[in-house]
Short mmCIF file of C-alpha atoms in Angstrom, two decimals:
data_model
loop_
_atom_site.label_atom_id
_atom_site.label_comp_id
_atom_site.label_asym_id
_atom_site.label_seq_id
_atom_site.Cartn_x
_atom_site.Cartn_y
_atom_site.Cartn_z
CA UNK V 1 0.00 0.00 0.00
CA UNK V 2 1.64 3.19 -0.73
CA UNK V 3 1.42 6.43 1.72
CA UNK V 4 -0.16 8.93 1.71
CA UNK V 5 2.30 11.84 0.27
CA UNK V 6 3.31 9.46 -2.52
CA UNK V 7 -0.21 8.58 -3.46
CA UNK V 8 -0.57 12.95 -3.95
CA UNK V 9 2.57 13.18 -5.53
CA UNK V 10 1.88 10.60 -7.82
CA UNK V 11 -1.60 11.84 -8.81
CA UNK V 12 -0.28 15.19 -9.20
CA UNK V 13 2.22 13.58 -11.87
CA UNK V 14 -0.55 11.92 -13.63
CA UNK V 15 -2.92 15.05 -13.83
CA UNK V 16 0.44 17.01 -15.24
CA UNK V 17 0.41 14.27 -17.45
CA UNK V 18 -3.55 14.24 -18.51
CA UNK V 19 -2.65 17.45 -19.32
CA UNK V 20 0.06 16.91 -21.89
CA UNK V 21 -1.70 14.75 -23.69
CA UNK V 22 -4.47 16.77 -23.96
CA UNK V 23 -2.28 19.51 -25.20
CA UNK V 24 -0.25 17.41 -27.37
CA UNK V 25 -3.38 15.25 -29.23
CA UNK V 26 -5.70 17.92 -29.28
CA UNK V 27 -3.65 20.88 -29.63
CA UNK V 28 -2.40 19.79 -33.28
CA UNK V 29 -5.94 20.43 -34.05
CA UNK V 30 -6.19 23.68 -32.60
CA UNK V 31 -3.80 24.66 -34.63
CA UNK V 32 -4.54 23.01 -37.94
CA UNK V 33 -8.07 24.74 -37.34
CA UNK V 34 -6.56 27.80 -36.46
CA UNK V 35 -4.49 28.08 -39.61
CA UNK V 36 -7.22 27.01 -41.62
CA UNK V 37 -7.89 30.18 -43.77
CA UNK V 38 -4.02 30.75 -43.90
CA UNK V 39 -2.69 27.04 -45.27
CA UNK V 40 -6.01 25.98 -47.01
CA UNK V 41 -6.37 28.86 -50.34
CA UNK V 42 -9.63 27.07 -51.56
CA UNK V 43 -12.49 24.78 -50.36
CA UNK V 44 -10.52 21.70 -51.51
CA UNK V 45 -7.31 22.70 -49.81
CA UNK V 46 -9.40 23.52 -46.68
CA UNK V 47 -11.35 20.02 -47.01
CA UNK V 48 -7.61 18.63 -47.13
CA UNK V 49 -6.59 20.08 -43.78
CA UNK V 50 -9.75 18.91 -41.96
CA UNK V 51 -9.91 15.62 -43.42
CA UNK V 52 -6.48 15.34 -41.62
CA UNK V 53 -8.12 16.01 -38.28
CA UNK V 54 -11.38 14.98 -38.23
CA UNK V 55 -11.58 11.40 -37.50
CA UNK V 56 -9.28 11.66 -34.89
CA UNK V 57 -10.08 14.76 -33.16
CA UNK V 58 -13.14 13.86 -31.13
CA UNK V 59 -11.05 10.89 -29.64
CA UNK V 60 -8.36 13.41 -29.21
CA UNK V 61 -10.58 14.94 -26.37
CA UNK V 62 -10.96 11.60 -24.35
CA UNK V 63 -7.80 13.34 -22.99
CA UNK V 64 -9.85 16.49 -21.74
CA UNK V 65 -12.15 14.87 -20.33
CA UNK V 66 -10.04 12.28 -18.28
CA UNK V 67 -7.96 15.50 -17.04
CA UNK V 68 -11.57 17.29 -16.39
CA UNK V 69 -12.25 13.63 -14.20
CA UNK V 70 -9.05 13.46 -12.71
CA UNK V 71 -9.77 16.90 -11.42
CA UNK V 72 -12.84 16.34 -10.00
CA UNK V 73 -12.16 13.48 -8.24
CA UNK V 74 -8.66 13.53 -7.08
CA UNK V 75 -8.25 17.22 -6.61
CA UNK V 76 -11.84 18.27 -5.46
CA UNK V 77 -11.16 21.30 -4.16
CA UNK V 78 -9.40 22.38 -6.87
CA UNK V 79 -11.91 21.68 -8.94
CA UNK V 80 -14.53 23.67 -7.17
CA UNK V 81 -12.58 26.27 -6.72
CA UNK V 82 -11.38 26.98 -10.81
CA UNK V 83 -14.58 26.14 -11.85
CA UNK V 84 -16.24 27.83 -10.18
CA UNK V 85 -14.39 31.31 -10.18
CA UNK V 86 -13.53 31.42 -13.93
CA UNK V 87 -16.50 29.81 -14.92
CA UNK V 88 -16.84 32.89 -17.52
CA UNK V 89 -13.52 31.57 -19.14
CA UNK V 90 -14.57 28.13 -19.30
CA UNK V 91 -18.00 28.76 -20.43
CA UNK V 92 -15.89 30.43 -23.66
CA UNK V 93 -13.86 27.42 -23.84
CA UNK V 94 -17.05 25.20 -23.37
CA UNK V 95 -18.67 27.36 -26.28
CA UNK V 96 -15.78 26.99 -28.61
CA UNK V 97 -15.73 22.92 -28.10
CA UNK V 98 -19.37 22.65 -28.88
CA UNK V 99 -18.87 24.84 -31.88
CA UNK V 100 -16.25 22.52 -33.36
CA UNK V 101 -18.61 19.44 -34.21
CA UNK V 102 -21.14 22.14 -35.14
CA UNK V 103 -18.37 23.36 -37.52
CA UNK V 104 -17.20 19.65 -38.45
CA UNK V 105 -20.91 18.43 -39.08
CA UNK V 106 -22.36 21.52 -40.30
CA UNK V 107 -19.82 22.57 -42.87
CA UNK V 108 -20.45 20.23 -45.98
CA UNK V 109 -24.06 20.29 -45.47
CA UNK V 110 -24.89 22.72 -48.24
CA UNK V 111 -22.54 23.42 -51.43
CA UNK V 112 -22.30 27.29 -50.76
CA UNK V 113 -18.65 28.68 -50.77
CA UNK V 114 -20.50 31.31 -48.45
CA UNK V 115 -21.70 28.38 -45.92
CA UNK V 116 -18.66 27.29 -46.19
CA UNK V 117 -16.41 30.22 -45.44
CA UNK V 118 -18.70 30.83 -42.50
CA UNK V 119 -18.15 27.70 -40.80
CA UNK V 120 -14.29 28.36 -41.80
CA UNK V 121 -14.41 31.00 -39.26
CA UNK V 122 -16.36 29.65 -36.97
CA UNK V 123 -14.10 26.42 -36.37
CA UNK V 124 -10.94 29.14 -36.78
CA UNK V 125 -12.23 31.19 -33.75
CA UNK V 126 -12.95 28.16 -31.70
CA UNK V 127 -9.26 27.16 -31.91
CA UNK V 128 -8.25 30.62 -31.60
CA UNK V 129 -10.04 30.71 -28.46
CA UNK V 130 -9.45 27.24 -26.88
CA UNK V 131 -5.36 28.02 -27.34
CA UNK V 132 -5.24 31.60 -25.98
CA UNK V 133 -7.43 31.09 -23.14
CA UNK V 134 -5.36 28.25 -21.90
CA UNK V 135 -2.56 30.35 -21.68
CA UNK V 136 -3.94 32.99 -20.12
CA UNK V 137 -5.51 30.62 -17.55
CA UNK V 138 -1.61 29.10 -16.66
CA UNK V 139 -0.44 33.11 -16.34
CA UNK V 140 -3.07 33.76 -13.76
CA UNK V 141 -2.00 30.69 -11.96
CA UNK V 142 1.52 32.49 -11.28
CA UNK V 143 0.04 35.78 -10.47
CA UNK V 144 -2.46 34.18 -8.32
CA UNK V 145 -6.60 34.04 -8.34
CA UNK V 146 -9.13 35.89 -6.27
CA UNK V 147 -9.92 33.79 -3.83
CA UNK V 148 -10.31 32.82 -0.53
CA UNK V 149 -11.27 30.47 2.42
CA UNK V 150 -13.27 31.18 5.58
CA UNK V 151 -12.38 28.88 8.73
CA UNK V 152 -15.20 26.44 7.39
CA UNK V 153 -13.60 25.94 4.81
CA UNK V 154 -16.39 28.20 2.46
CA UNK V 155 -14.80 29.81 -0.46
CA UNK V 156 -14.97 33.19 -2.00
CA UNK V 157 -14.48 34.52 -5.17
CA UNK V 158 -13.36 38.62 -5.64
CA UNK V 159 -12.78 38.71 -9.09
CA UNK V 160 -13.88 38.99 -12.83
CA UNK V 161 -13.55 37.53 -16.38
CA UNK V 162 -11.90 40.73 -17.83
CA UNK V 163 -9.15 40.63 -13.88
CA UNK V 164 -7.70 37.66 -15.81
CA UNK V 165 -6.63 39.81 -18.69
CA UNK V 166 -3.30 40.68 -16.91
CA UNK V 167 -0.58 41.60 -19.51
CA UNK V 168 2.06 38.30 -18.14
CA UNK V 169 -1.11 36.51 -18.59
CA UNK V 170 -1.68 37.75 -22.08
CA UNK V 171 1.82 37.45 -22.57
CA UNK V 172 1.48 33.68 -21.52
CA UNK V 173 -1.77 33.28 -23.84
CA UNK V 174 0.51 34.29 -26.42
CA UNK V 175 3.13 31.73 -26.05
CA UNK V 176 0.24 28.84 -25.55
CA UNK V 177 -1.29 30.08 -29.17
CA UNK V 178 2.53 30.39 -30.70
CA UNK V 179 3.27 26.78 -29.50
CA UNK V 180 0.32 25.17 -30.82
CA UNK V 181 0.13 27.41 -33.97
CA UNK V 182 3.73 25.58 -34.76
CA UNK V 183 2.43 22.10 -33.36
CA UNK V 184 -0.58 22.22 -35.88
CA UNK V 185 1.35 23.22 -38.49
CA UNK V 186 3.52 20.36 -38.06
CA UNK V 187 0.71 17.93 -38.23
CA UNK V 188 -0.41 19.80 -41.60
CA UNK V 189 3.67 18.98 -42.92
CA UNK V 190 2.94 15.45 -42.22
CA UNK V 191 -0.40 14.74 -43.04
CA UNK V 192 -1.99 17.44 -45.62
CA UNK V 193 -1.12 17.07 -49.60
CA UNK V 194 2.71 18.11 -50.33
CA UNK V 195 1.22 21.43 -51.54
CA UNK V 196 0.19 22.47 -48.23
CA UNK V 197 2.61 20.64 -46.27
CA UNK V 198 5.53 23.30 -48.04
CA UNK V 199 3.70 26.22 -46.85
CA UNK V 200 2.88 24.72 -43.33
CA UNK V 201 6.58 23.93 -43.22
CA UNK V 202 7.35 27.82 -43.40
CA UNK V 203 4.91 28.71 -40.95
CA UNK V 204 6.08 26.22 -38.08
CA UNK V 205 9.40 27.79 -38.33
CA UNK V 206 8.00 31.36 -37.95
CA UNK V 207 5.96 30.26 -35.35
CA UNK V 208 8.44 28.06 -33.43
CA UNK V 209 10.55 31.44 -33.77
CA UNK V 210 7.68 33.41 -32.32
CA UNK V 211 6.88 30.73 -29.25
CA UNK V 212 10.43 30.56 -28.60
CA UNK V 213 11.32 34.51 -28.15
CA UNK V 214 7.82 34.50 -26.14
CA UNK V 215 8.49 32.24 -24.06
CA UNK V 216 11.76 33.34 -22.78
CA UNK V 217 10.78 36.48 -22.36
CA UNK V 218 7.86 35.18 -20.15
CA UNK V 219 10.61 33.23 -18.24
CA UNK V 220 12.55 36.33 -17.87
CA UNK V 221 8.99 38.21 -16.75
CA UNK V 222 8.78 35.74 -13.99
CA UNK V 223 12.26 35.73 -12.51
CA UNK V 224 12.23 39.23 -12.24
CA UNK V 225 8.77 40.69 -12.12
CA UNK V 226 6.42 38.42 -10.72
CA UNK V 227 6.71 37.68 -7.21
CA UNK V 228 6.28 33.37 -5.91
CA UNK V 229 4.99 31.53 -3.28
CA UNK V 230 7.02 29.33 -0.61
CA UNK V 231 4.92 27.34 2.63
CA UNK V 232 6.81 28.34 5.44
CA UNK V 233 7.17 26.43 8.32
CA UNK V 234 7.26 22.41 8.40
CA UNK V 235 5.66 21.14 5.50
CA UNK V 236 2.61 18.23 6.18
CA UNK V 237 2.82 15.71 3.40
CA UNK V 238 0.48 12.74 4.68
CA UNK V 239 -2.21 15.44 6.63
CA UNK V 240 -5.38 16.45 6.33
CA UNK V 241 -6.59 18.33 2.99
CA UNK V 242 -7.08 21.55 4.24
CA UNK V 243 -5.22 24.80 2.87
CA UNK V 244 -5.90 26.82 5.95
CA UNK V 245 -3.27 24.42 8.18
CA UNK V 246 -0.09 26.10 6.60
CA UNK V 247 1.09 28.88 6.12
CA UNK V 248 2.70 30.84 2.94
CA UNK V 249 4.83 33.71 2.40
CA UNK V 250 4.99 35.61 -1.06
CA UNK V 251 7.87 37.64 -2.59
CA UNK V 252 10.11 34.81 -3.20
CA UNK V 253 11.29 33.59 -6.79
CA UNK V 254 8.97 30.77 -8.51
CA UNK V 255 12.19 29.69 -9.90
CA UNK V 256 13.30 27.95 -5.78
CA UNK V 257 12.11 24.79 -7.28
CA UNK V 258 14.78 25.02 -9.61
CA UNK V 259 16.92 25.37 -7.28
CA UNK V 260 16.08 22.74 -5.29
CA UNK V 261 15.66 20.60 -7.75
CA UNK V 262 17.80 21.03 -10.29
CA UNK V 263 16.16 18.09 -12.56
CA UNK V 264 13.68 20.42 -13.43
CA UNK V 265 15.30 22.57 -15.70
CA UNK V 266 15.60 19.70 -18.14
CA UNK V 267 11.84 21.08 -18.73
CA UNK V 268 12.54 24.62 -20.00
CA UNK V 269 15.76 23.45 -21.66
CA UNK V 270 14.14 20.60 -23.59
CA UNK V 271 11.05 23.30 -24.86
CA UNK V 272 14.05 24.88 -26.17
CA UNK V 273 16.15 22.72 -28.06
CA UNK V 274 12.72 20.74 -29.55
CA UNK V 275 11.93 24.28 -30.93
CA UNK V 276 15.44 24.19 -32.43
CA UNK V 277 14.56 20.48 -33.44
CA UNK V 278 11.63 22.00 -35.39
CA UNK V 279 13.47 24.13 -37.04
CA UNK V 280 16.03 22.01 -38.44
CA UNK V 281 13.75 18.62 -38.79
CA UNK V 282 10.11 19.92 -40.12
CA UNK V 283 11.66 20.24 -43.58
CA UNK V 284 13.49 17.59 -44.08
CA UNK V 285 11.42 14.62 -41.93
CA UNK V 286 7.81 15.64 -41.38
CA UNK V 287 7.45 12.98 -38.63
CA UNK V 288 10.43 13.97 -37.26
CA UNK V 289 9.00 18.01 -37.16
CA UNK V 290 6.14 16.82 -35.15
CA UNK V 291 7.94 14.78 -32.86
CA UNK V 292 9.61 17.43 -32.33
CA UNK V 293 6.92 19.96 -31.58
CA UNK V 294 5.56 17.37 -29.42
CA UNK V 295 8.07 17.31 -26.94
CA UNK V 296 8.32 21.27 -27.42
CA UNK V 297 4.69 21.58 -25.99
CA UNK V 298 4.87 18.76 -23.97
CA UNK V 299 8.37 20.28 -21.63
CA UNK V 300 6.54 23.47 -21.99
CA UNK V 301 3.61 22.73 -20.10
CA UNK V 302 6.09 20.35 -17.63
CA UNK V 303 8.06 23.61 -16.99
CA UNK V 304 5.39 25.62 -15.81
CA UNK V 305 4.10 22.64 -13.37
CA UNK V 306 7.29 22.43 -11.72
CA UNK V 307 7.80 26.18 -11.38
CA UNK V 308 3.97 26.09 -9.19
CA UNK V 309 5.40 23.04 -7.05
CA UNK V 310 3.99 21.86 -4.76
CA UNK V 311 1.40 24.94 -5.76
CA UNK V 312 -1.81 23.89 -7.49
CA UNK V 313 -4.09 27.24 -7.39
CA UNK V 314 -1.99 30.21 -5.55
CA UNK V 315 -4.72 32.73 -4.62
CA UNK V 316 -3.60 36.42 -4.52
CA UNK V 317 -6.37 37.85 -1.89
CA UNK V 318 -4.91 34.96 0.96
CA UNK V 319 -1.66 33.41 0.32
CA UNK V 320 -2.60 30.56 2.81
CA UNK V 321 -6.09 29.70 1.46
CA UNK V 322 -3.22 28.98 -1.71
CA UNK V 323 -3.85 24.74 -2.78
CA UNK V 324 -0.90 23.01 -2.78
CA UNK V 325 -0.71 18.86 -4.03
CA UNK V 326 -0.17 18.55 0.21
CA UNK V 327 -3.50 19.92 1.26
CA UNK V 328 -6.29 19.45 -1.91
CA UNK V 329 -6.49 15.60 -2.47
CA UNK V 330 -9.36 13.93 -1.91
CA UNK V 331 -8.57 11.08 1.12
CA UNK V 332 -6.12 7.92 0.93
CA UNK V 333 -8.92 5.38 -0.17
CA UNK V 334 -10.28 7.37 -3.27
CA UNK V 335 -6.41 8.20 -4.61
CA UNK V 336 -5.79 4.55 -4.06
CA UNK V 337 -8.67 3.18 -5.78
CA UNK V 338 -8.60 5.48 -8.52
CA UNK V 339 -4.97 4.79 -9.48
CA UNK V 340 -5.86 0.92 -9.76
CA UNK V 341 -8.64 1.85 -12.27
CA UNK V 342 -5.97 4.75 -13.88
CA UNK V 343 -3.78 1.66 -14.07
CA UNK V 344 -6.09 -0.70 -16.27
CA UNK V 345 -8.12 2.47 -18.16
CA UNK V 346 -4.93 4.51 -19.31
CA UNK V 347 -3.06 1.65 -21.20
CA UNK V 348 -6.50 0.94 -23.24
CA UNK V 349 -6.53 4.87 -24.26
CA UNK V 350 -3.01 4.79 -25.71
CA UNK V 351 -3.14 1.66 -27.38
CA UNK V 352 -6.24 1.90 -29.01
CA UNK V 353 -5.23 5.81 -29.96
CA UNK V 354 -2.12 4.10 -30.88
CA UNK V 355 -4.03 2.07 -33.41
CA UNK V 356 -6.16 4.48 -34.42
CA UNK V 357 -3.26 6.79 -36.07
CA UNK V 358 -1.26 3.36 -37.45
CA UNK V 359 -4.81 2.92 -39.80
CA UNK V 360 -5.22 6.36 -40.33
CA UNK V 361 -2.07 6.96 -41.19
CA UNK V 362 -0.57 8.46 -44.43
CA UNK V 363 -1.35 11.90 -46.27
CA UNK V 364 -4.64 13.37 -47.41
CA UNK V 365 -3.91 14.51 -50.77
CA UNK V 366 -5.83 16.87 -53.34
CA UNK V 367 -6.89 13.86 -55.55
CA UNK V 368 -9.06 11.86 -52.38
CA UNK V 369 -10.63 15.48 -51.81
CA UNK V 370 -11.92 15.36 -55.65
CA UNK V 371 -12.68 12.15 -55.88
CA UNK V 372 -14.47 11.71 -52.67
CA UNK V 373 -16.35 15.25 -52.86
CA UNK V 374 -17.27 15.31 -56.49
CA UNK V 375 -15.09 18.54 -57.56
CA UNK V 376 -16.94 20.51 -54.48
#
């Protein structure tokens, strides 16, 4: 039977993980969709690009929703307590999911190149949206939310949609819809007719560019301008989940972790050098390229958990109301229980996604559009 602490730290690596993957399988088609009017100059190019997505991209979001799960059940407070403050934000990311199968379904129903440009848009927008508002969402978890506990444990939110619109936040939305901008346009170099795949090969360079500058200047923006968290005092691994035991001090760096653990730079250095791998692979070996971005996106996200360790939700109106993997867990038994299902449910997911890209695999070229859509 493992304890306590390791049962939190280990669900705290799987959510981190959840979270990847969503990033990684879904955020290729974030990006494809979001560079749909710029890589696709017709209807059939555009039919190309989604033909490369679309019977993968609902399964894609089986990753989503097992973080969304995850959440709810091993990090319950947590849960309440983002959903229930930004629930403006993630009723806009809500919207822009449901618009994509709207988009997906809707599109080909009539033979109108003005039906078609509209729903164009639509499913642009919605990846527009899902990518920035990410971002923004990890910025705000460095400057901290608006929230706070009472001694019952009753929570409080002080705070609007339009308070999230900090500038590092913005700043951090930008490097989320950079990253994924270059990750989609990866998956377009390896999957979409050679055609496209030349001009998606010049735009994940720019954009790999663009993330990369960004995000080192966030970096930079957080050493020296934005101030971290540190629990003071002896730290209470195995104890009861409540925030309100501990207690926090802010104006430290969120770069101690670092420090302490000097592992964790691998994460910021590996973003790096796979945007470098990008660069020099995307043209030459597409699967290579989107390996590549993978891991780019994937570190990327990794670097920004370990910077909030042991952090989960800082809040900015009560450092110690702040949830931390030691004191926002749901008890022993449900972490226990739920990693023995995790154990037998995950392996399914990534081999039959596994299997799912070896028969889909292979580009979508100009000729299946015509042949399958009649010259439309």
């Amino acid at each position: 039977m493992l304890d306590y602490a390791t049962l939190r730290m280990i669900w705290w690596a799987l959510l981190g993980t959840l979270l990847i993957g969503f990033a990684i399988m879904d955020g290729f088609d974030f990006g494809v969709a979001g560079l749909l009017k710029v890589l696709g100059r017709d209807n059939e190019e555009r039919l190309v690009l989604l033909e490369g997505i679309e019977p993968t991209w609902e399964g894609n979001q089986v990753w989503f929703i097992l973080a969304g799960g995850a959440t709810f059940a091993a990090w319950p407070m947590l849960y309440a307590v983002s959903f229930s403050g930004m629930y403006m934000a993630i009723a806009l990311v809500l919207l822009a999911l449901i618009l994509r199968p709207v988009g997906f379904n809707f599109r080909g129903k009539i033979h109108d190149p003005r039906w078609a440009s509209l729903w164009d848009w639509v499913l642009t927008g919605s990846g527009f949206v899902v990518m920035l508002v990410a971002g923004v969402a990890f910025g705000n978890l460095f400057l901290g939310v608006p929230f706070r506990f009472d001694g019952d444990l009753r929570m409080s939110w002080h705070g609007g949609f339009f308070d999230l619109l900090h500038p590092f936040a913005l700043l951090c939305g930008l490097v989320s819809l950079s990253m994924l901008l270059a990750h989609g346009a990866c998956w377009a170099a390896l999957k979409a007719d050679h055609a496209i795949a030349v001009r998606a090969v010049k735009i994940a360079r720019w954009m790999t560019l663009v993330f990369a500058a960004l995000y080192v200047l966030a970096g930079v923006w957080l050493a020296y301008g934005i101030p971290g968290y540190a629990v003071v005092g002896p730290v209470i691994t195995d104890g009861a989940s409540n925030p309100l035991y501990k207690q926090v001090a802010e104006g430290g760096s969120w770069f101690a972790g670092y420090m302490q653990y000097p592992w964790f730079w691998s994460a910021p250095l590996l973003a790096l050098v796979s945007a470098v791998g990008v660069q020099a692979l995307i043209g030459r070996r597409s699967i290579a390229g989107f390996i590549a971005s993978s891991l780019m996106v994937g570190s990327t996200i990794a670097s920004a958990g370990f910077a909030l360790f042991p952090f989960l939700l800082p809040s900015s109106l009560d450092p110690r109301s702040s949830l931390t993997v030691w004191d926002a867990s749901s008890s022993r038994g449900t972490l226990q229980l739920m990693l023995l299902v995790s154990a037998v449910l995950l392996p399914i997911v990534i081999l039959y996604t596994s299997w799912v890209y070896r028969v889909m695999r292979g580009r979508v070229t100009l000729e299946q559009v015509r042949k399958a859509h009649g010259g439309y």
